[in-house]
Amino acid sequence: MNCAISGEVPDEAVVSTKSGLLFEKRLIERHISVLKPKTLHTASIPGLLGTFQNEWDGLMLSNFSLEQQLHTARQELSHALYQHDSACRVIARLKKERDEARQLLSETERHIPAALEAVTANAALSNGKRDAGDEEMEPDAKKLCPGISAEIITELTDCNAALSQKRKKRQIPQTLASIDALEKFTQLSSHPLHKTNKPGICSMDILHSKDVIATGGVDTNAVIFDCPSGQILSTLTGHSKKVTSVKFVGDSDLVLTASADKTVRIWRDSGDGNYACGHILNDHSAEVRAVTVHATNKYFVSASVDSTWCFYDLSSGSCLAKVSDDSEKVDYTAASFHPDGLILGTGTSQSVVKIWDVKSQANVAKFDGHTGEVTSISFSENGYFLATAAEDGVKLWDLRKLRNFKSFLFSDANSVEFDPSGSYLGIAASDIRLYQTASVKAEWNLIKTLPDLSGTGKATCVKFGSDARYIAVGSMDSNLRIFGIPSDEKAKDE
């Protein structure tokens, strides 16, 4: 017989009268000694309720303590993340300052040899005395320019004659996009080319032979963008304020940029896709708003709000003529060469458009009628029409009779552009509008209105691609947008 508890033979066996089981006596006595009678407060319902209340209070206090610890941990984590973000911003700023210092040092090292040669030459000429020309220059005196020589004038005249003769035989290219094609234009792509902390594209130009686009931004940079591949080829850094104008020089590897920092820069492709600054031109005393390249691709003009425009030799970067109108003080905000190259058009912040004879640097015509600053001007390819944009819209001028023959009235026109064939006209304002060009008496029909998809309500610039197969649009959100025919529509047309 075994114990029902231990399973062993008991030394002193006892039998339960109720169950009839056999147990070891000492195990039963030990179990009885452990059991204690319940206390009085847990033996009643009020006592149990009190016990439960105490346990609930303890649980709530513990939960409150845990919530306090969680709140403290969250505060510490938020502070640590803020410190990390601040440290990242400081590091980014220091890296930018380091890069700018390196670039400035590099430019200084390039200019030091030329400066030493100039100092040596001046010392040899003056024989230890100050040069006579330097004695005449006062601190506020104007920088003297040699003027446009007779040889250059002859070159400009010959170019004008050749282009005029060629233009008479001009035919509309068969590859030019049709009106039906422009009616199907929609956004094909959007490319964030500039920094988002200083959003905005101020200017644009297209190198049609390669479908390469240059943009100038509020972020002080100019970007060279390859349209077919959708890749950024190079970023031109060096200006200290927004880039107000950018231009390619023919089919060469040169790019011009103008900036609100009062300078014009000439950039050259170094061969590896990166552009190096060859010249920094400081002939203006205020913001430079526009640059335009002559048809010879040897000369260009810059226009500034300091009431002057400058005629430059591209190869040397020297200012040949600095022109101002003594009859009235105006601030130049836009500029463009006539296709034949002997006429220069300028827009002003005083709402006036001025036409200049490049050879004599004389103001030969003046167009009034706009309200607000003239933001953009464009000559048609045939040389007969001039389109000007301002706060009150776009006006078309007949250069043969020197009169306004048509106006497109809407607020804040920021850019106007004829396509290279002279068949279409693009306008950038709160939206983008494409028109079919016509004669003075015929109607200029609206082909397509494209919305400004930037959400800023301000398209800043518009350019036609080669054969008007697409248009490029810049806005104040730093994105370059390409509009054209979708690939499925192209397949249907083919």
PDB file of N, CA and C in Angstrom, residues 337-395:
ATOM      1  N   PHE A 337      18.914  90.845 -80.163  1.00  0.00           N
ATOM      2  CA  PHE A 337      19.373  91.273 -81.483  1.00  0.00           C
ATOM      3  C   PHE A 337      18.320  90.935 -82.529  1.00  0.00           C
ATOM      4  N   HIS A 338      18.183  91.807 -83.519  1.00  0.00           N
ATOM      5  CA  HIS A 338      17.398  91.501 -84.714  1.00  0.00           C
ATOM      6  C   HIS A 338      18.099  90.369 -85.462  1.00  0.00           C
ATOM      7  N   PRO A 339      17.358  89.488 -86.153  1.00  0.00           N
ATOM      8  CA  PRO A 339      18.002  88.358 -86.848  1.00  0.00           C
ATOM      9  C   PRO A 339      19.133  88.766 -87.782  1.00  0.00           C
ATOM     10  N   ASP A 340      19.077  89.972 -88.363  1.00  0.00           N
ATOM     11  CA  ASP A 340      20.135  90.405 -89.281  1.00  0.00           C
ATOM     12  C   ASP A 340      21.318  91.031 -88.568  1.00  0.00           C
ATOM     13  N   GLY A 341      21.158  91.383 -87.299  1.00  0.00           N
ATOM     14  CA  GLY A 341      22.298  91.782 -86.489  1.00  0.00           C
ATOM     15  C   GLY A 341      22.644  93.246 -86.432  1.00  0.00           C
ATOM     16  N   LEU A 342      22.009  94.114 -87.197  1.00  0.00           N
ATOM     17  CA  LEU A 342      22.346  95.541 -87.152  1.00  0.00           C
ATOM     18  C   LEU A 342      21.390  96.337 -86.283  1.00  0.00           C
ATOM     19  N   ILE A 343      20.376  95.684 -85.745  1.00  0.00           N
ATOM     20  CA  ILE A 343      19.394  96.355 -84.888  1.00  0.00           C
ATOM     21  C   ILE A 343      19.346  95.621 -83.555  1.00  0.00           C
ATOM     22  N   LEU A 344      19.264  96.397 -82.488  1.00  0.00           N
ATOM     23  CA  LEU A 344      19.139  95.848 -81.139  1.00  0.00           C
ATOM     24  C   LEU A 344      17.855  96.376 -80.510  1.00  0.00           C
ATOM     25  N   GLY A 345      17.075  95.482 -79.967  1.00  0.00           N
ATOM     26  CA  GLY A 345      15.869  95.881 -79.252  1.00  0.00           C
ATOM     27  C   GLY A 345      16.069  95.750 -77.755  1.00  0.00           C
ATOM     28  N   THR A 346      15.596  96.742 -76.984  1.00  0.00           N
ATOM     29  CA  THR A 346      15.713  96.708 -75.529  1.00  0.00           C
ATOM     30  C   THR A 346      14.372  97.054 -74.895  1.00  0.00           C
ATOM     31  N   GLY A 347      14.051  96.375 -73.818  1.00  0.00           N
ATOM     32  CA  GLY A 347      12.878  96.695 -73.009  1.00  0.00           C
ATOM     33  C   GLY A 347      13.321  97.355 -71.723  1.00  0.00           C
ATOM     34  N   THR A 348      12.454  98.163 -71.127  1.00  0.00           N
ATOM     35  CA  THR A 348      12.822  98.931 -69.942  1.00  0.00           C
ATOM     36  C   THR A 348      11.779  98.761 -68.844  1.00  0.00           C
ATOM     37  N   SER A 349      12.174  99.126 -67.629  1.00  0.00           N
ATOM     38  CA  SER A 349      11.230  99.092 -66.512  1.00  0.00           C
ATOM     39  C   SER A 349      10.282 100.271 -66.561  1.00  0.00           C
ATOM     40  N   GLN A 350      10.530 101.223 -67.454  1.00  0.00           N
ATOM     41  CA  GLN A 350       9.653 102.378 -67.630  1.00  0.00           C
ATOM     42  C   GLN A 350       8.610 102.137 -68.720  1.00  0.00           C
ATOM     43  N   SER A 351       8.391 100.889 -69.119  1.00  0.00           N
ATOM     44  CA  SER A 351       7.350 100.470 -70.072  1.00  0.00           C
ATOM     45  C   SER A 351       7.669 100.863 -71.513  1.00  0.00           C
ATOM     46  N   VAL A 352       8.879 101.283 -71.796  1.00  0.00           N
ATOM     47  CA  VAL A 352       9.264 101.739 -73.128  1.00  0.00           C
ATOM     48  C   VAL A 352      10.132 100.680 -73.800  1.00  0.00           C
ATOM     49  N   VAL A 353       9.921 100.484 -75.102  1.00  0.00           N
ATOM     50  CA  VAL A 353      10.766  99.609 -75.913  1.00  0.00           C
ATOM     51  C   VAL A 353      11.595 100.482 -76.841  1.00  0.00           C
ATOM     52  N   LYS A 354      12.907 100.288 -76.820  1.00  0.00           N
ATOM     53  CA  LYS A 354      13.809 101.115 -77.636  1.00  0.00           C
ATOM     54  C   LYS A 354      14.518 100.255 -78.665  1.00  0.00           C
ATOM     55  N   ILE A 355      14.620 100.815 -79.875  1.00  0.00           N
ATOM     56  CA  ILE A 355      15.324 100.158 -80.981  1.00  0.00           C
ATOM     57  C   ILE A 355      16.599 100.956 -81.269  1.00  0.00           C
ATOM     58  N   TRP A 356      17.735 100.247 -81.361  1.00  0.00           N
ATOM     59  CA  TRP A 356      19.043 100.884 -81.519  1.00  0.00           C
ATOM     60  C   TRP A 356      19.705 100.436 -82.822  1.00  0.00           C
ATOM     61  N   ASP A 357      20.441 101.376 -83.425  1.00  0.00           N
ATOM     62  CA  ASP A 357      21.342 101.053 -84.536  1.00  0.00           C
ATOM     63  C   ASP A 357      22.679 100.638 -83.929  1.00  0.00           C
ATOM     64  N   VAL A 358      23.065  99.407 -84.126  1.00  0.00           N
ATOM     65  CA  VAL A 358      24.266  98.890 -83.480  1.00  0.00           C
ATOM     66  C   VAL A 358      25.517  99.607 -83.969  1.00  0.00           C
ATOM     67  N   LYS A 359      25.559  99.939 -85.247  1.00  0.00           N
ATOM     68  CA  LYS A 359      26.769 100.570 -85.799  1.00  0.00           C
ATOM     69  C   LYS A 359      27.051 101.926 -85.154  1.00  0.00           C
ATOM     70  N   SER A 360      26.007 102.730 -84.963  1.00  0.00           N
ATOM     71  CA  SER A 360      26.199 104.070 -84.405  1.00  0.00           C
ATOM     72  C   SER A 360      25.835 104.148 -82.930  1.00  0.00           C
ATOM     73  N   GLN A 361      25.285 103.067 -82.386  1.00  0.00           N
ATOM     74  CA  GLN A 361      24.786 103.030 -81.017  1.00  0.00           C
ATOM     75  C   GLN A 361      23.778 104.156 -80.745  1.00  0.00           C
ATOM     76  N   ALA A 362      22.978 104.454 -81.751  1.00  0.00           N
ATOM     77  CA  ALA A 362      21.987 105.527 -81.641  1.00  0.00           C
ATOM     78  C   ALA A 362      20.592 104.927 -81.506  1.00  0.00           C
ATOM     79  N   ASN A 363      19.755 105.566 -80.697  1.00  0.00           N
ATOM     80  CA  ASN A 363      18.365 105.148 -80.542  1.00  0.00           C
ATOM     81  C   ASN A 363      17.567 105.647 -81.749  1.00  0.00           C
ATOM     82  N   VAL A 364      17.090 104.720 -82.579  1.00  0.00           N
ATOM     83  CA  VAL A 364      16.436 105.092 -83.838  1.00  0.00           C
ATOM     84  C   VAL A 364      14.916 104.982 -83.772  1.00  0.00           C
ATOM     85  N   ALA A 365      14.377 104.329 -82.741  1.00  0.00           N
ATOM     86  CA  ALA A 365      12.918 104.214 -82.619  1.00  0.00           C
ATOM     87  C   ALA A 365      12.571 103.928 -81.174  1.00  0.00           C
ATOM     88  N   LYS A 366      11.340 104.304 -80.815  1.00  0.00           N
ATOM     89  CA  LYS A 366      10.868 104.075 -79.448  1.00  0.00           C
ATOM     90  C   LYS A 366       9.392 103.713 -79.487  1.00  0.00           C
ATOM     91  N   PHE A 367       9.018 102.627 -78.807  1.00  0.00           N
ATOM     92  CA  PHE A 367       7.634 102.163 -78.783  1.00  0.00           C
ATOM     93  C   PHE A 367       7.061 102.357 -77.383  1.00  0.00           C
ATOM     94  N   ASP A 368       6.006 103.142 -77.284  1.00  0.00           N
ATOM     95  CA  ASP A 368       5.278 103.323 -76.028  1.00  0.00           C
ATOM     96  C   ASP A 368       3.957 102.558 -76.103  1.00  0.00           C
ATOM     97  N   GLY A 369       3.370 102.334 -74.958  1.00  0.00           N
ATOM     98  CA  GLY A 369       2.055 101.712 -74.943  1.00  0.00           C
ATOM     99  C   GLY A 369       1.888 100.647 -73.887  1.00  0.00           C
ATOM    100  N   HIS A 370       2.988 100.085 -73.405  1.00  0.00           N
ATOM    101  CA  HIS A 370       2.886  99.070 -72.358  1.00  0.00           C
ATOM    102  C   HIS A 370       2.601  99.707 -70.999  1.00  0.00           C
ATOM    103  N   THR A 371       2.125  98.888 -70.089  1.00  0.00           N
ATOM    104  CA  THR A 371       1.973  99.262 -68.690  1.00  0.00           C
ATOM    105  C   THR A 371       2.847  98.332 -67.858  1.00  0.00           C
ATOM    106  N   GLY A 372       3.715  98.918 -67.062  1.00  0.00           N
ATOM    107  CA  GLY A 372       4.612  98.100 -66.243  1.00  0.00           C
ATOM    108  C   GLY A 372       5.892  97.739 -66.970  1.00  0.00           C
ATOM    109  N   GLU A 373       6.731  97.013 -66.287  1.00  0.00           N
ATOM    110  CA  GLU A 373       8.052  96.640 -66.787  1.00  0.00           C
ATOM    111  C   GLU A 373       7.964  95.720 -67.998  1.00  0.00           C
ATOM    112  N   VAL A 374       8.773  95.996 -69.008  1.00  0.00           N
ATOM    113  CA  VAL A 374       8.872  95.118 -70.168  1.00  0.00           C
ATOM    114  C   VAL A 374       9.784  93.951 -69.780  1.00  0.00           C
ATOM    115  N   THR A 375       9.223  92.753 -69.772  1.00  0.00           N
ATOM    116  CA  THR A 375       9.938  91.588 -69.251  1.00  0.00           C
ATOM    117  C   THR A 375      10.656  90.771 -70.324  1.00  0.00           C
ATOM    118  N   SER A 376      10.207  90.851 -71.584  1.00  0.00           N
ATOM    119  CA  SER A 376      10.789  89.997 -72.620  1.00  0.00           C
ATOM    120  C   SER A 376      10.503  90.593 -73.994  1.00  0.00           C
ATOM    121  N   ILE A 377      11.436  90.413 -74.931  1.00  0.00           N
ATOM    122  CA  ILE A 377      11.219  90.827 -76.315  1.00  0.00           C
ATOM    123  C   ILE A 377      11.756  89.749 -77.244  1.00  0.00           C
ATOM    124  N   SER A 378      11.151  89.637 -78.429  1.00  0.00           N
ATOM    125  CA  SER A 378      11.571  88.613 -79.389  1.00  0.00           C
ATOM    126  C   SER A 378      11.269  89.091 -80.804  1.00  0.00           C
ATOM    127  N   PHE A 379      12.257  88.992 -81.705  1.00  0.00           N
ATOM    128  CA  PHE A 379      12.085  89.318 -83.112  1.00  0.00           C
ATOM    129  C   PHE A 379      11.648  88.071 -83.874  1.00  0.00           C
ATOM    130  N   SER A 380      10.775  88.254 -84.840  1.00  0.00           N
ATOM    131  CA  SER A 380      10.392  87.139 -85.699  1.00  0.00           C
ATOM    132  C   SER A 380      11.528  86.804 -86.655  1.00  0.00           C
ATOM    133  N   GLU A 381      11.529  85.594 -87.166  1.00  0.00           N
ATOM    134  CA  GLU A 381      12.633  85.153 -88.028  1.00  0.00           C
ATOM    135  C   GLU A 381      12.711  85.960 -89.319  1.00  0.00           C
ATOM    136  N   ASN A 382      11.571  86.421 -89.842  1.00  0.00           N
ATOM    137  CA  ASN A 382      11.606  87.202 -91.080  1.00  0.00           C
ATOM    138  C   ASN A 382      12.054  88.633 -90.862  1.00  0.00           C
ATOM    139  N   GLY A 383      12.183  89.039 -89.588  1.00  0.00           N
ATOM    140  CA  GLY A 383      12.678  90.372 -89.272  1.00  0.00           C
ATOM    141  C   GLY A 383      11.645  91.476 -89.365  1.00  0.00           C
ATOM    142  N   TYR A 384      10.373  91.156 -89.639  1.00  0.00           N
ATOM    143  CA  TYR A 384       9.339  92.178 -89.806  1.00  0.00           C
ATOM    144  C   TYR A 384       8.644  92.533 -88.496  1.00  0.00           C
ATOM    145  N   PHE A 385       8.580  91.567 -87.557  1.00  0.00           N
ATOM    146  CA  PHE A 385       7.775  91.767 -86.359  1.00  0.00           C
ATOM    147  C   PHE A 385       8.639  91.718 -85.097  1.00  0.00           C
ATOM    148  N   LEU A 386       8.156  92.446 -84.101  1.00  0.00           N
ATOM    149  CA  LEU A 386       8.752  92.410 -82.772  1.00  0.00           C
ATOM    150  C   LEU A 386       7.641  92.149 -81.763  1.00  0.00           C
ATOM    151  N   ALA A 387       7.830  91.144 -80.917  1.00  0.00           N
ATOM    152  CA  ALA A 387       6.874  90.845 -79.854  1.00  0.00           C
ATOM    153  C   ALA A 387       7.476  91.263 -78.522  1.00  0.00           C
ATOM    154  N   THR A 388       6.689  91.965 -77.705  1.00  0.00           N
ATOM    155  CA  THR A 388       7.152  92.434 -76.398  1.00  0.00           C
ATOM    156  C   THR A 388       6.150  92.023 -75.330  1.00  0.00           C
ATOM    157  N   ALA A 389       6.660  91.601 -74.170  1.00  0.00           N
ATOM    158  CA  ALA A 389       5.814  91.176 -73.056  1.00  0.00           C
ATOM    159  C   ALA A 389       6.014  92.124 -71.883  1.00  0.00           C
ATOM    160  N   ALA A 390       4.915  92.398 -71.167  1.00  0.00           N
ATOM    161  CA  ALA A 390       4.963  93.268 -69.995  1.00  0.00           C
ATOM    162  C   ALA A 390       3.836  92.886 -69.050  1.00  0.00           C
ATOM    163  N   GLU A 391       3.639  93.688 -68.021  1.00  0.00           N
ATOM    164  CA  GLU A 391       2.613  93.375 -67.025  1.00  0.00           C
ATOM    165  C   GLU A 391       1.208  93.406 -67.606  1.00  0.00           C
ATOM    166  N   ASP A 392       1.008  94.152 -68.697  1.00  0.00           N
ATOM    167  CA  ASP A 392      -0.339  94.270 -69.277  1.00  0.00           C
ATOM    168  C   ASP A 392      -0.577  93.285 -70.424  1.00  0.00           C
ATOM    169  N   GLY A 393       0.374  92.397 -70.715  1.00  0.00           N
ATOM    170  CA  GLY A 393       0.197  91.428 -71.784  1.00  0.00           C
ATOM    171  C   GLY A 393       1.292  91.506 -72.830  1.00  0.00           C
ATOM    172  N   VAL A 394       0.962  91.115 -74.056  1.00  0.00           N
ATOM    173  CA  VAL A 394       1.939  91.067 -75.160  1.00  0.00           C
ATOM    174  C   VAL A 394       1.459  91.958 -76.294  1.00  0.00           C
ATOM    175  N   LYS A 395       2.410  92.709 -76.863  1.00  0.00           N
ATOM    176  CA  LYS A 395       2.112  93.562 -78.015  1.00  0.00           C
ATOM    177  C   LYS A 395       2.989  93.153 -79.187  1.00  0.00           C
TER     178      LYS A 395
END
